[in-house]
Short mmCIF file of C-alpha atoms in Angstrom, two decimals:
data_model
loop_
_atom_site.label_atom_id
_atom_site.label_comp_id
_atom_site.label_asym_id
_atom_site.label_seq_id
_atom_site.Cartn_x
_atom_site.Cartn_y
_atom_site.Cartn_z
CA MET E 10 -23.34 -24.86 20.87
CA SER E 11 -20.58 -22.60 22.12
CA LYS E 12 -20.59 -21.42 25.74
CA HIS E 13 -20.94 -17.84 24.55
CA TYR E 14 -23.81 -16.36 22.61
CA TYR E 15 -21.35 -14.17 20.66
CA GLU E 16 -18.15 -15.52 19.09
CA SER E 17 -16.02 -13.08 17.05
CA ASP E 18 -15.12 -15.87 14.62
CA ASP E 19 -18.81 -16.24 13.78
CA LEU E 20 -18.62 -13.01 11.81
CA LYS E 21 -16.51 -14.83 9.21
CA LYS E 22 -19.32 -17.38 8.89
CA PHE E 23 -22.00 -14.80 8.13
CA GLY E 24 -21.95 -15.79 4.46
CA ASN E 25 -22.79 -19.36 5.46
CA VAL E 26 -26.34 -18.50 6.52
CA GLY E 27 -27.33 -19.55 3.00
CA GLU E 28 -26.64 -23.14 4.05
CA PHE E 29 -30.14 -23.39 5.55
CA GLN E 30 -31.98 -21.13 3.09
CA LYS E 31 -29.95 -20.24 0.01
CA ASN E 32 -32.55 -18.35 -1.96
CA LEU E 33 -33.32 -15.76 0.69
CA ALA E 34 -29.67 -15.43 1.70
CA ASP E 35 -28.64 -14.80 -1.90
CA LYS E 36 -31.29 -12.13 -2.23
CA PHE E 37 -30.21 -10.52 1.05
CA PHE E 38 -26.51 -10.44 0.17
CA ASP E 39 -27.21 -9.08 -3.31
CA TYR E 40 -29.32 -6.36 -1.75
CA TYR E 41 -26.71 -5.72 0.95
CA GLY E 42 -23.95 -5.36 -1.64
CA GLU E 43 -26.08 -3.00 -3.69
CA VAL E 44 -26.95 -0.83 -0.66
CA PHE E 45 -23.29 -0.20 0.17
CA LYS E 46 -22.17 0.79 -3.33
CA ASP E 47 -21.24 4.38 -4.23
CA SER E 48 -24.45 6.05 -5.31
CA GLU E 49 -26.25 9.22 -4.18
CA LEU E 50 -24.31 8.67 -0.97
CA SER E 51 -20.72 7.49 -1.24
CA ALA E 52 -19.66 4.08 0.11
CA ARG E 53 -17.57 6.07 2.58
CA GLU E 54 -20.57 8.00 3.91
CA LYS E 55 -22.63 4.82 4.11
CA SER E 56 -19.91 3.19 6.16
CA LEU E 57 -20.18 5.89 8.83
CA ILE E 58 -23.98 5.59 8.87
CA ALA E 59 -23.59 1.83 9.28
CA LEU E 60 -21.23 2.37 12.19
CA ALA E 61 -23.77 4.58 13.95
CA VAL E 62 -26.60 2.12 13.29
CA ALA E 63 -24.41 -0.76 14.50
CA HIS E 64 -24.17 1.02 17.85
CA ALA E 65 -27.86 1.80 17.90
CA VAL E 66 -28.77 -1.86 17.37
CA GLN E 67 -25.83 -2.91 19.58
CA CYS E 68 -24.67 -5.64 17.23
CA PRO E 69 -21.10 -6.65 18.14
CA TYR E 70 -20.53 -8.18 14.72
CA CYS E 71 -21.61 -4.97 13.00
CA ILE E 72 -19.52 -2.84 15.36
CA ASP E 73 -16.47 -5.02 14.60
CA ALA E 74 -17.07 -4.87 10.86
CA TYR E 75 -17.90 -1.17 10.54
CA SER E 76 -15.27 0.09 13.00
CA SER E 77 -12.72 -1.46 10.63
CA ASP E 78 -14.55 -0.42 7.49
CA ALA E 79 -15.08 3.21 8.55
CA TYR E 80 -11.45 3.55 9.67
CA GLU E 81 -10.23 1.93 6.46
CA LYS E 82 -12.34 4.37 4.49
CA GLY E 83 -10.54 7.27 6.15
CA TRP E 84 -12.86 8.47 8.89
CA SER E 85 -10.92 9.74 11.89
CA GLU E 86 -11.32 8.48 15.44
CA SER E 87 -13.15 11.65 16.48
CA GLN E 88 -15.49 11.54 13.48
CA MET E 89 -16.32 7.92 14.28
CA MET E 90 -17.00 8.77 17.92
CA GLU E 91 -19.26 11.64 16.87
CA ALA E 92 -21.23 9.17 14.77
CA VAL E 93 -21.59 6.93 17.85
CA HIS E 94 -22.84 9.95 19.80
CA VAL E 95 -25.44 10.55 17.09
CA ALA E 96 -26.67 6.98 17.63
CA CYS E 97 -26.60 7.52 21.38
CA ALA E 98 -28.49 10.82 21.13
CA ILE E 99 -31.18 9.25 18.95
CA ARG E 100 -31.51 6.27 21.27
CA GLY E 101 -31.62 8.52 24.35
CA GLY E 102 -33.98 10.92 22.63
CA ALA E 103 -36.20 8.04 21.61
CA SER E 104 -36.65 7.14 25.29
CA LEU E 105 -37.02 10.69 26.44
CA VAL E 106 -39.56 11.69 23.83
CA HIS E 107 -41.84 8.97 25.26
CA GLY E 108 -41.83 11.09 28.37
CA VAL E 109 -44.40 13.20 26.55
CA GLN E 110 -46.67 10.15 26.44
CA MET E 111 -46.13 9.69 30.14
CA MET E 112 -46.93 13.35 30.76
CA ASN E 113 -50.05 13.13 28.62
CA LYS E 114 -51.25 10.10 30.56
CA VAL E 115 -50.51 11.62 33.94
CA LYS E 116 -52.25 14.85 32.97
CA GLU E 117 -55.25 12.82 31.78
CA ILE E 118 -55.72 11.05 35.08
CA ALA E 119 -54.51 13.62 37.56
CA MET E 120 -56.93 15.94 39.35
CA MET H 6 13.72 4.56 15.38
CA LYS H 7 16.40 2.13 14.21
CA SER H 8 16.16 -0.19 11.21
CA LEU H 9 15.48 -3.86 11.99
CA LYS H 10 19.04 -4.54 10.91
CA ALA H 11 20.57 -1.99 13.30
CA ALA H 12 18.29 -3.22 16.10
CA HIS H 13 19.47 -6.83 15.45
CA ASN H 14 15.83 -7.88 15.06
CA ILE H 15 15.45 -11.47 13.80
CA LEU H 16 13.27 -10.14 10.98
CA ALA H 17 16.35 -8.48 9.49
CA ASP H 18 17.07 -12.03 8.31
CA ALA H 19 15.05 -12.65 5.12
CA GLN H 20 14.94 -16.40 5.77
CA GLN H 21 13.28 -15.83 9.13
CA GLN H 22 10.62 -13.72 7.43
CA ILE H 23 9.93 -16.44 4.87
CA GLU H 24 9.70 -18.98 7.65
CA ILE H 25 7.05 -16.90 9.46
CA LEU H 26 5.14 -16.27 6.23
CA GLU H 27 5.02 -20.01 5.55
CA HIS H 28 4.35 -21.37 9.03
CA GLY H 29 3.41 -18.48 11.33
CA LYS H 30 5.29 -17.15 14.32
CA ASN H 31 4.93 -20.37 16.31
CA GLY H 32 5.06 -22.74 13.37
CA ASP H 33 1.35 -23.59 13.56
CA PHE H 34 -0.32 -21.05 11.27
CA VAL H 35 -0.71 -22.32 7.75
CA LEU H 36 -2.73 -20.75 4.96
CA VAL H 37 -3.51 -21.96 1.44
CA PRO H 38 -0.19 -21.90 -0.43
CA PHE H 39 -0.09 -19.02 -2.93
CA GLU H 40 0.99 -21.47 -5.63
CA ASP H 41 -2.28 -23.40 -5.18
CA LYS H 42 -4.27 -20.21 -5.74
CA LEU H 43 -2.23 -19.48 -8.87
CA ARG H 44 -2.77 -23.03 -10.09
CA ALA H 45 -6.53 -22.71 -9.62
CA SER H 46 -6.39 -19.48 -11.65
CA ASN H 47 -4.40 -21.21 -14.44
CA LEU H 48 -1.45 -18.94 -13.75
CA PHE H 49 1.05 -21.45 -12.42
CA PRO H 50 3.93 -21.37 -13.15
CA LEU H 51 3.81 -17.57 -13.25
CA LYS H 52 5.58 -16.21 -16.32
CA PRO H 53 6.42 -12.69 -17.47
CA THR H 54 4.16 -11.13 -20.08
CA GLN H 55 6.80 -8.76 -21.43
CA MET H 56 9.51 -7.02 -19.44
CA GLU H 57 9.10 -3.27 -19.86
CA ILE H 58 9.88 -1.76 -16.49
CA PHE H 59 13.43 -1.67 -15.25
CA GLN H 60 13.22 -0.97 -11.54
CA VAL H 61 16.46 -0.08 -9.83
CA ASN H 62 16.88 0.15 -6.08
CA ILE H 63 19.91 2.41 -5.78
CA GLY H 64 20.31 2.16 -2.03
CA LYS H 65 18.70 1.50 1.31
CA MET H 66 19.77 4.77 2.90
CA CYS H 67 16.86 7.05 3.74
CA ASN H 68 16.26 10.17 5.82
CA GLN H 69 13.08 8.59 7.22
CA THR H 70 12.39 5.38 9.13
CA CYS H 71 8.78 4.52 8.29
CA LYS H 72 6.97 1.87 10.31
CA HIS H 73 5.71 0.01 7.25
CA CYS H 74 8.90 0.12 5.14
CA HIS H 75 9.43 -3.14 3.23
CA VAL H 76 13.04 -2.16 2.54
CA ASP H 77 13.92 -1.60 6.22
CA ALA H 78 15.46 1.63 4.98
CA GLY H 79 16.74 4.39 7.22
CA PRO H 80 19.64 6.70 8.03
CA ASP H 81 21.59 3.75 9.46
CA ARG H 82 21.50 1.72 6.22
CA LYS H 83 24.70 2.10 4.23
CA GLU H 84 23.98 -0.12 1.22
CA ILE H 85 24.35 2.11 -1.84
CA MET H 86 24.64 1.27 -5.55
CA THR H 87 28.04 2.13 -6.99
CA ARG H 88 28.56 4.08 -10.21
CA GLU H 89 30.09 0.93 -11.70
CA THR H 90 26.81 -0.99 -11.18
CA MET H 91 24.88 1.99 -12.55
CA GLN H 92 27.08 1.86 -15.65
CA GLN H 93 26.16 -1.81 -16.06
CA CYS H 94 22.47 -0.83 -15.80
CA LEU H 95 22.98 1.82 -18.49
CA GLU H 96 24.63 -0.75 -20.74
CA VAL H 97 21.59 -3.03 -20.35
CA LEU H 98 19.23 -0.15 -21.15
CA LYS H 99 21.28 0.80 -24.21
CA ASN H 100 20.99 -2.73 -25.57
CA HIS H 101 17.35 -3.34 -24.70
CA PRO H 102 14.92 -0.71 -25.95
CA GLN H 103 12.08 -2.97 -24.74
CA LEU H 104 12.82 -1.64 -21.26
CA LYS H 105 10.87 1.56 -21.74
CA THR H 106 10.56 2.83 -18.19
CA VAL H 107 13.18 3.14 -15.50
CA ASP H 108 11.74 3.22 -11.99
CA LEU H 109 14.27 4.48 -9.44
CA THR H 110 13.67 3.59 -5.85
CA GLY H 111 15.43 3.22 -2.50
CA GLY H 112 15.67 4.21 0.43
CA ALA H 113 15.66 7.79 -0.65
CA PRO H 114 17.24 7.40 -4.10
CA GLU H 115 18.37 11.04 -4.01
CA MET H 116 20.82 10.18 -1.20
CA ASN H 117 22.95 8.13 -3.57
CA PRO H 118 25.80 10.50 -4.54
CA ASP H 119 25.55 9.38 -8.17
CA PHE H 120 21.77 9.77 -8.37
CA ARG H 121 21.69 12.89 -10.56
CA TRP H 122 24.39 11.57 -12.87
CA PHE H 123 22.44 8.33 -13.26
CA VAL H 124 19.18 10.14 -14.11
CA GLU H 125 20.98 12.30 -16.69
CA GLU H 126 22.57 9.26 -18.33
CA ILE H 127 19.24 7.38 -18.45
CA LYS H 128 17.56 10.39 -20.04
CA LYS H 129 20.30 10.46 -22.71
CA LEU H 130 19.06 6.97 -23.62
CA ASN H 131 15.60 8.48 -24.06
CA ARG H 132 13.83 6.49 -21.36
CA HIS H 133 10.94 7.48 -19.22
CA VAL H 134 12.16 7.90 -15.64
CA THR H 135 10.06 7.60 -12.51
CA VAL H 136 11.57 8.45 -9.14
CA ARG H 137 10.03 7.30 -5.87
CA CYS H 138 10.64 10.48 -3.91
CA ASN H 139 9.68 10.51 -0.23
CA LEU H 140 9.05 14.30 -0.42
CA THR H 141 10.79 15.21 2.86
CA ILE H 142 14.20 14.64 1.24
CA ILE H 143 13.69 17.90 -0.67
CA LEU H 144 13.83 19.82 2.63
CA ALA H 145 16.28 17.52 4.42
CA ASN H 146 19.42 19.40 3.40
CA LYS H 147 20.36 22.46 1.32
CA LYS H 148 21.90 20.25 -1.33
CA TYR H 149 18.44 18.84 -2.13
CA TYR H 150 16.52 22.14 -2.29
CA ASP H 151 16.84 22.35 -6.08
CA LEU H 152 15.49 18.83 -6.67
CA PRO H 153 12.14 20.10 -8.05
CA TYR H 154 14.07 22.02 -10.75
CA PHE H 155 16.28 19.03 -11.48
CA TYR H 156 13.23 16.82 -11.86
CA LYS H 157 11.52 19.34 -14.11
CA GLU H 158 14.60 19.78 -16.30
CA HIS H 159 14.75 16.04 -16.92
CA GLN H 160 10.99 15.51 -17.17
CA VAL H 161 11.10 12.95 -14.37
CA GLU H 162 7.80 11.46 -13.20
CA ILE H 163 7.53 11.70 -9.43
CA THR H 164 5.74 9.14 -7.29
CA SER H 165 5.57 10.02 -3.62
CA SER H 166 4.13 8.44 -0.51
CA LEU H 167 1.57 10.43 1.38
CA PRO H 168 -0.25 7.79 3.42
CA PHE H 169 -3.13 10.14 4.12
CA TYR H 170 -4.33 13.69 3.63
CA ARG H 171 -4.37 14.23 7.38
CA LYS H 172 -1.41 14.74 9.68
CA ASP H 173 -2.23 12.09 12.30
CA ARG H 174 -2.21 9.04 10.05
CA THR H 175 0.78 10.21 8.02
CA ASP H 176 2.94 11.00 11.03
CA ASN H 177 1.92 7.78 12.78
CA GLN H 178 3.33 5.81 9.88
CA ARG H 179 6.22 7.94 8.68
CA GLY H 180 7.36 9.85 11.75
CA ASN H 181 6.64 13.16 13.47
CA GLY H 182 6.79 16.19 11.23
CA VAL H 183 6.68 14.17 8.00
CA PHE H 184 3.22 15.40 7.04
CA GLU H 185 4.11 19.06 7.40
CA ASN H 186 7.33 18.71 5.38
CA SER H 187 5.59 16.56 2.77
CA ILE H 188 3.00 19.31 2.29
CA LYS H 189 5.73 21.95 1.91
CA SER H 190 7.55 19.79 -0.63
CA LEU H 191 4.36 19.17 -2.59
CA GLN H 192 3.80 22.92 -2.72
CA LEU H 193 7.35 23.40 -4.05
CA LEU H 194 6.73 20.74 -6.70
CA ASN H 195 3.46 22.45 -7.66
CA GLU H 196 5.31 25.77 -7.95
CA VAL H 197 7.59 24.41 -10.68
CA GLY H 198 4.59 22.90 -12.48
CA TYR H 199 4.34 19.36 -11.11
CA GLY H 200 0.83 17.99 -10.78
CA LYS H 201 -0.65 20.60 -13.14
CA VAL H 202 -2.43 19.04 -16.10
CA GLU H 203 -1.12 21.53 -18.66
CA THR H 204 2.60 21.07 -17.87
CA GLY H 205 2.87 17.33 -18.46
CA LEU H 206 4.98 17.10 -15.28
CA ILE H 207 3.50 14.09 -13.53
CA LEU H 208 3.18 13.94 -9.77
CA ASN H 209 1.60 10.80 -8.30
CA LEU H 210 0.82 10.21 -4.65
CA VAL H 211 0.81 6.86 -2.91
CA TYR H 212 -1.68 5.81 -0.26
CA ASN H 213 -0.61 3.15 2.24
CA ALA H 214 -2.93 1.98 4.96
CA ALA H 215 -1.73 3.31 8.32
CA GLY H 216 -2.64 0.13 10.17
CA ALA H 217 -3.57 -3.52 9.76
CA PHE H 218 -6.13 -3.15 7.02
CA LEU H 219 -6.49 -3.14 3.25
CA PRO H 220 -6.82 0.02 1.20
CA PRO H 221 -10.26 1.26 0.18
CA SER H 222 -11.29 2.01 -3.41
CA GLN H 223 -8.50 3.86 -5.24
CA SER H 224 -10.84 6.02 -7.31
CA SER H 225 -12.87 7.17 -4.28
CA LEU H 226 -9.69 7.90 -2.33
CA GLU H 227 -8.23 9.86 -5.22
CA LYS H 228 -11.29 12.12 -5.26
CA GLU H 229 -11.04 12.70 -1.51
CA TYR H 230 -7.28 13.37 -1.64
CA LYS H 231 -7.72 15.86 -4.50
CA GLN H 232 -10.54 17.63 -2.76
CA GLU H 233 -8.90 17.80 0.67
CA LEU H 234 -5.36 18.67 -0.43
CA LYS H 235 -6.68 21.42 -2.73
CA LYS H 236 -9.02 22.82 -0.08
CA GLN H 237 -6.57 22.74 2.82
CA PHE H 238 -3.23 23.40 1.14
CA GLY H 239 -3.87 24.37 -2.49
CA ILE H 240 -2.04 21.24 -3.65
CA GLU H 241 -2.65 19.54 -7.00
CA PHE H 242 -1.44 16.16 -8.20
CA ASN H 243 -2.16 13.76 -11.06
CA ASN H 244 -2.91 10.26 -9.80
CA LEU H 245 -3.29 8.47 -6.51
CA PHE H 246 -1.85 4.96 -6.29
CA SER H 247 -3.39 2.88 -3.56
CA ILE H 248 -0.90 0.24 -2.43
CA THR H 249 -1.51 -2.70 -0.10
CA ASN H 250 1.08 -3.04 2.64
CA MET H 251 3.22 -6.11 2.01
CA PRO H 252 3.56 -8.37 5.08
CA ILE H 253 7.35 -8.31 5.09
CA SER H 254 10.13 -6.52 6.93
CA ARG H 255 9.01 -3.65 9.20
CA TYR H 256 5.33 -4.03 8.37
CA LEU H 257 5.60 -7.72 9.25
CA ASP H 258 7.22 -6.68 12.52
CA TYR H 259 4.32 -4.28 13.19
CA LEU H 260 1.75 -7.00 12.41
CA LEU H 261 3.43 -9.47 14.74
CA MET H 262 3.95 -6.98 17.56
CA SER H 263 0.38 -5.69 17.39
CA GLY H 264 -1.17 -9.16 17.24
CA ASN H 265 -2.65 -8.49 13.81
CA TYR H 266 -0.52 -10.85 11.72
CA GLU H 267 -2.91 -13.77 11.43
CA SER H 268 -6.04 -11.73 10.77
CA TYR H 269 -4.21 -9.59 8.20
CA MET H 270 -2.95 -12.65 6.34
CA GLU H 271 -6.40 -14.24 6.45
CA LYS H 272 -7.83 -11.05 5.01
CA LEU H 273 -5.26 -11.05 2.19
CA VAL H 274 -5.98 -14.69 1.37
CA SER H 275 -9.76 -14.33 1.47
CA SER H 276 -9.48 -11.25 -0.79
CA TYR H 277 -7.43 -13.12 -3.43
CA ASN H 278 -8.52 -11.90 -6.85
CA PRO H 279 -7.53 -13.97 -9.93
CA SER H 280 -7.69 -10.88 -12.17
CA ALA H 281 -5.25 -9.11 -9.88
CA ALA H 282 -3.01 -12.20 -9.96
CA ALA H 283 -2.98 -12.08 -13.77
CA ASN H 284 -1.81 -8.46 -13.63
CA VAL H 285 0.88 -8.60 -10.96
CA MET H 286 3.72 -6.18 -11.62
CA CYS H 287 6.45 -8.84 -11.63
CA ARG H 288 5.13 -9.96 -15.03
CA ASN H 289 6.42 -6.82 -16.75
CA THR H 290 9.19 -5.77 -14.36
CA VAL H 291 12.71 -6.70 -13.52
CA SER H 292 14.11 -5.36 -10.29
CA VAL H 293 17.80 -4.60 -9.76
CA GLY H 294 19.25 -4.52 -6.26
CA TRP H 295 21.84 -2.02 -4.99
CA ASP H 296 24.51 -4.68 -5.50
CA GLY H 297 23.42 -5.55 -9.06
CA PHE H 298 21.50 -8.74 -8.32
CA LEU H 299 18.24 -9.29 -10.18
CA TYR H 300 14.84 -9.99 -8.70
CA ASP H 301 11.23 -10.36 -9.85
CA CYS H 302 10.13 -7.35 -7.81
CA ASP H 303 11.24 -5.05 -5.00
CA PHE H 304 9.55 -7.35 -2.45
CA ASN H 305 11.39 -10.48 -3.61
CA GLN H 306 14.50 -8.33 -3.52
CA MET H 307 14.00 -7.59 0.17
CA LEU H 308 13.35 -11.29 0.83
CA GLU H 309 16.59 -12.01 -1.06
CA LEU H 310 14.78 -14.26 -3.57
CA LYS H 311 16.91 -13.81 -6.68
CA VAL H 312 15.43 -14.47 -10.11
CA ASN H 313 14.99 -18.07 -11.08
CA SER H 314 17.37 -17.88 -14.03
CA LYS H 315 21.00 -18.47 -14.97
CA THR H 316 21.20 -14.70 -15.19
CA THR H 317 21.10 -13.38 -11.65
CA ASN H 318 23.24 -10.26 -11.90
CA ILE H 319 23.16 -7.15 -14.05
CA ARG H 320 26.71 -8.03 -15.16
CA ASN H 321 25.42 -10.94 -17.24
CA PHE H 322 21.93 -9.67 -18.07
CA ASN H 323 20.18 -11.87 -20.63
CA PHE H 324 16.84 -10.41 -21.71
CA ASP H 325 15.40 -13.52 -23.40
CA GLU H 326 16.34 -15.80 -20.55
CA LEU H 327 14.78 -13.43 -18.02
CA ASN H 328 11.71 -12.86 -20.12
CA ASN H 329 11.08 -16.62 -20.07
CA ARG H 330 11.89 -17.24 -16.43
CA THR H 331 9.45 -18.64 -13.90
CA ILE H 332 8.65 -15.92 -11.38
CA ARG H 333 9.37 -16.86 -7.77
CA THR H 334 6.30 -16.61 -5.58
CA GLY H 335 5.51 -17.10 -1.92
CA GLN H 336 2.93 -16.31 0.73
CA HIS H 337 3.88 -12.61 0.67
CA CYS H 338 2.55 -12.45 -2.90
CA TYR H 339 -0.99 -12.39 -1.50
CA GLY H 340 -0.19 -8.72 -0.81
CA CYS H 341 -0.30 -8.00 -4.56
CA THR H 342 -3.40 -10.05 -5.36
CA ALA H 343 -5.89 -8.93 -2.71
CA GLY H 344 -8.97 -6.99 -3.74
CA ALA H 345 -8.33 -4.67 -6.65
CA GLY H 346 -4.68 -5.81 -6.69
CA SER H 347 -1.61 -3.80 -5.81
CA GLY H 348 1.63 -2.87 -7.50
CA CYS H 349 4.06 0.02 -7.69
CA GLY H 350 1.51 1.79 -9.91
CA GLY H 351 -1.44 1.24 -7.56
CA THR H 352 -4.35 -1.09 -8.18
CA THR H 353 -3.97 -3.56 -11.04
CA THR H 354 -7.54 -4.36 -12.05
#
């Protein structure tokens, strides 16, 4: 086991997860490939969505992969940062909206 | 910015570049030899299919000094093809109708004082002519202002680099102000009919990645380019060629200086595509250097890897011998076989 939980070189080994369970890995990678193809949304648009989601789930591998992919697909630095802000806003909003729950509870028990 | 040669950079020496490509900067970075990949694809030794494209590099002088230039071209390069060598090229074309297309490149080919004469003489031999025009040359000096008319008169196909449809990426790669002048030149070419379907005057644009990455899908990019250039500037063009940056010369220097060399090479190797390898441009091309020497492609030319044949100069051109030669390959060739493949006409698969 490495001394670090995250190693950038591990991203290259992602495809090897099939070593322990080939059937499910094959199904996942087929699905993954299909998801990112040009369709109702272009592969370019999907790349920017993936970048935002990568930040929302805070996956360093995904951030590495989709920062390159989105830039390669022609998104500008400012467009990419706006996508990250969308992720940030949703994450922040997701916390804040629970404030309503807190308010409801407080109002329920307060005199 | 100076050329590598003028800056006395070690990469101005082709042998040094080959050394790095084979063993890495510190001699300890080795990748699968390209020949092994070809062998596994049943393509070794690599042979021509049929020579059809006669590519002539008529000089390394250029009005631009682009960061990715595989020629190391620039205003300080003085290597220029003489009219005598051009005459030898014309003689070869006269005797070999199989060579259907003449692809003129540089530097900025227009800066060769015999450029227009050469185009006129080639057209007299009834050949299709493509010129790799960097666009800004049209506005660089009064004497070039009429180039769009010259091209139209001789029905020349124009292929021009525009690394992106936005200013930032284009200027980062090709120099400040290049985007704006390229747009003006494209508008001038459109005005005389280039890029309009009904005129038959072909205008192609070339995408090069402005960084250490591979190009995205050519067809998707073409749609975006057409949409954006039309919307923002009213520009039309025919085809977009998406070309992978070759890890040689100034682009190699950029990769090494930015610390991206190893990851870029690994990406090229892991993206090796046997179908792209079967369609590499060197199989139907012969490349002539400014001094008349013959090469498999413009990249081998810049690495000074002359054709593997008794015939190595335009003076003693032997079609059959060249058409049966074994093409010289090396680690740089991964640049043409990654992903959808890459050649002077864009993707190859």
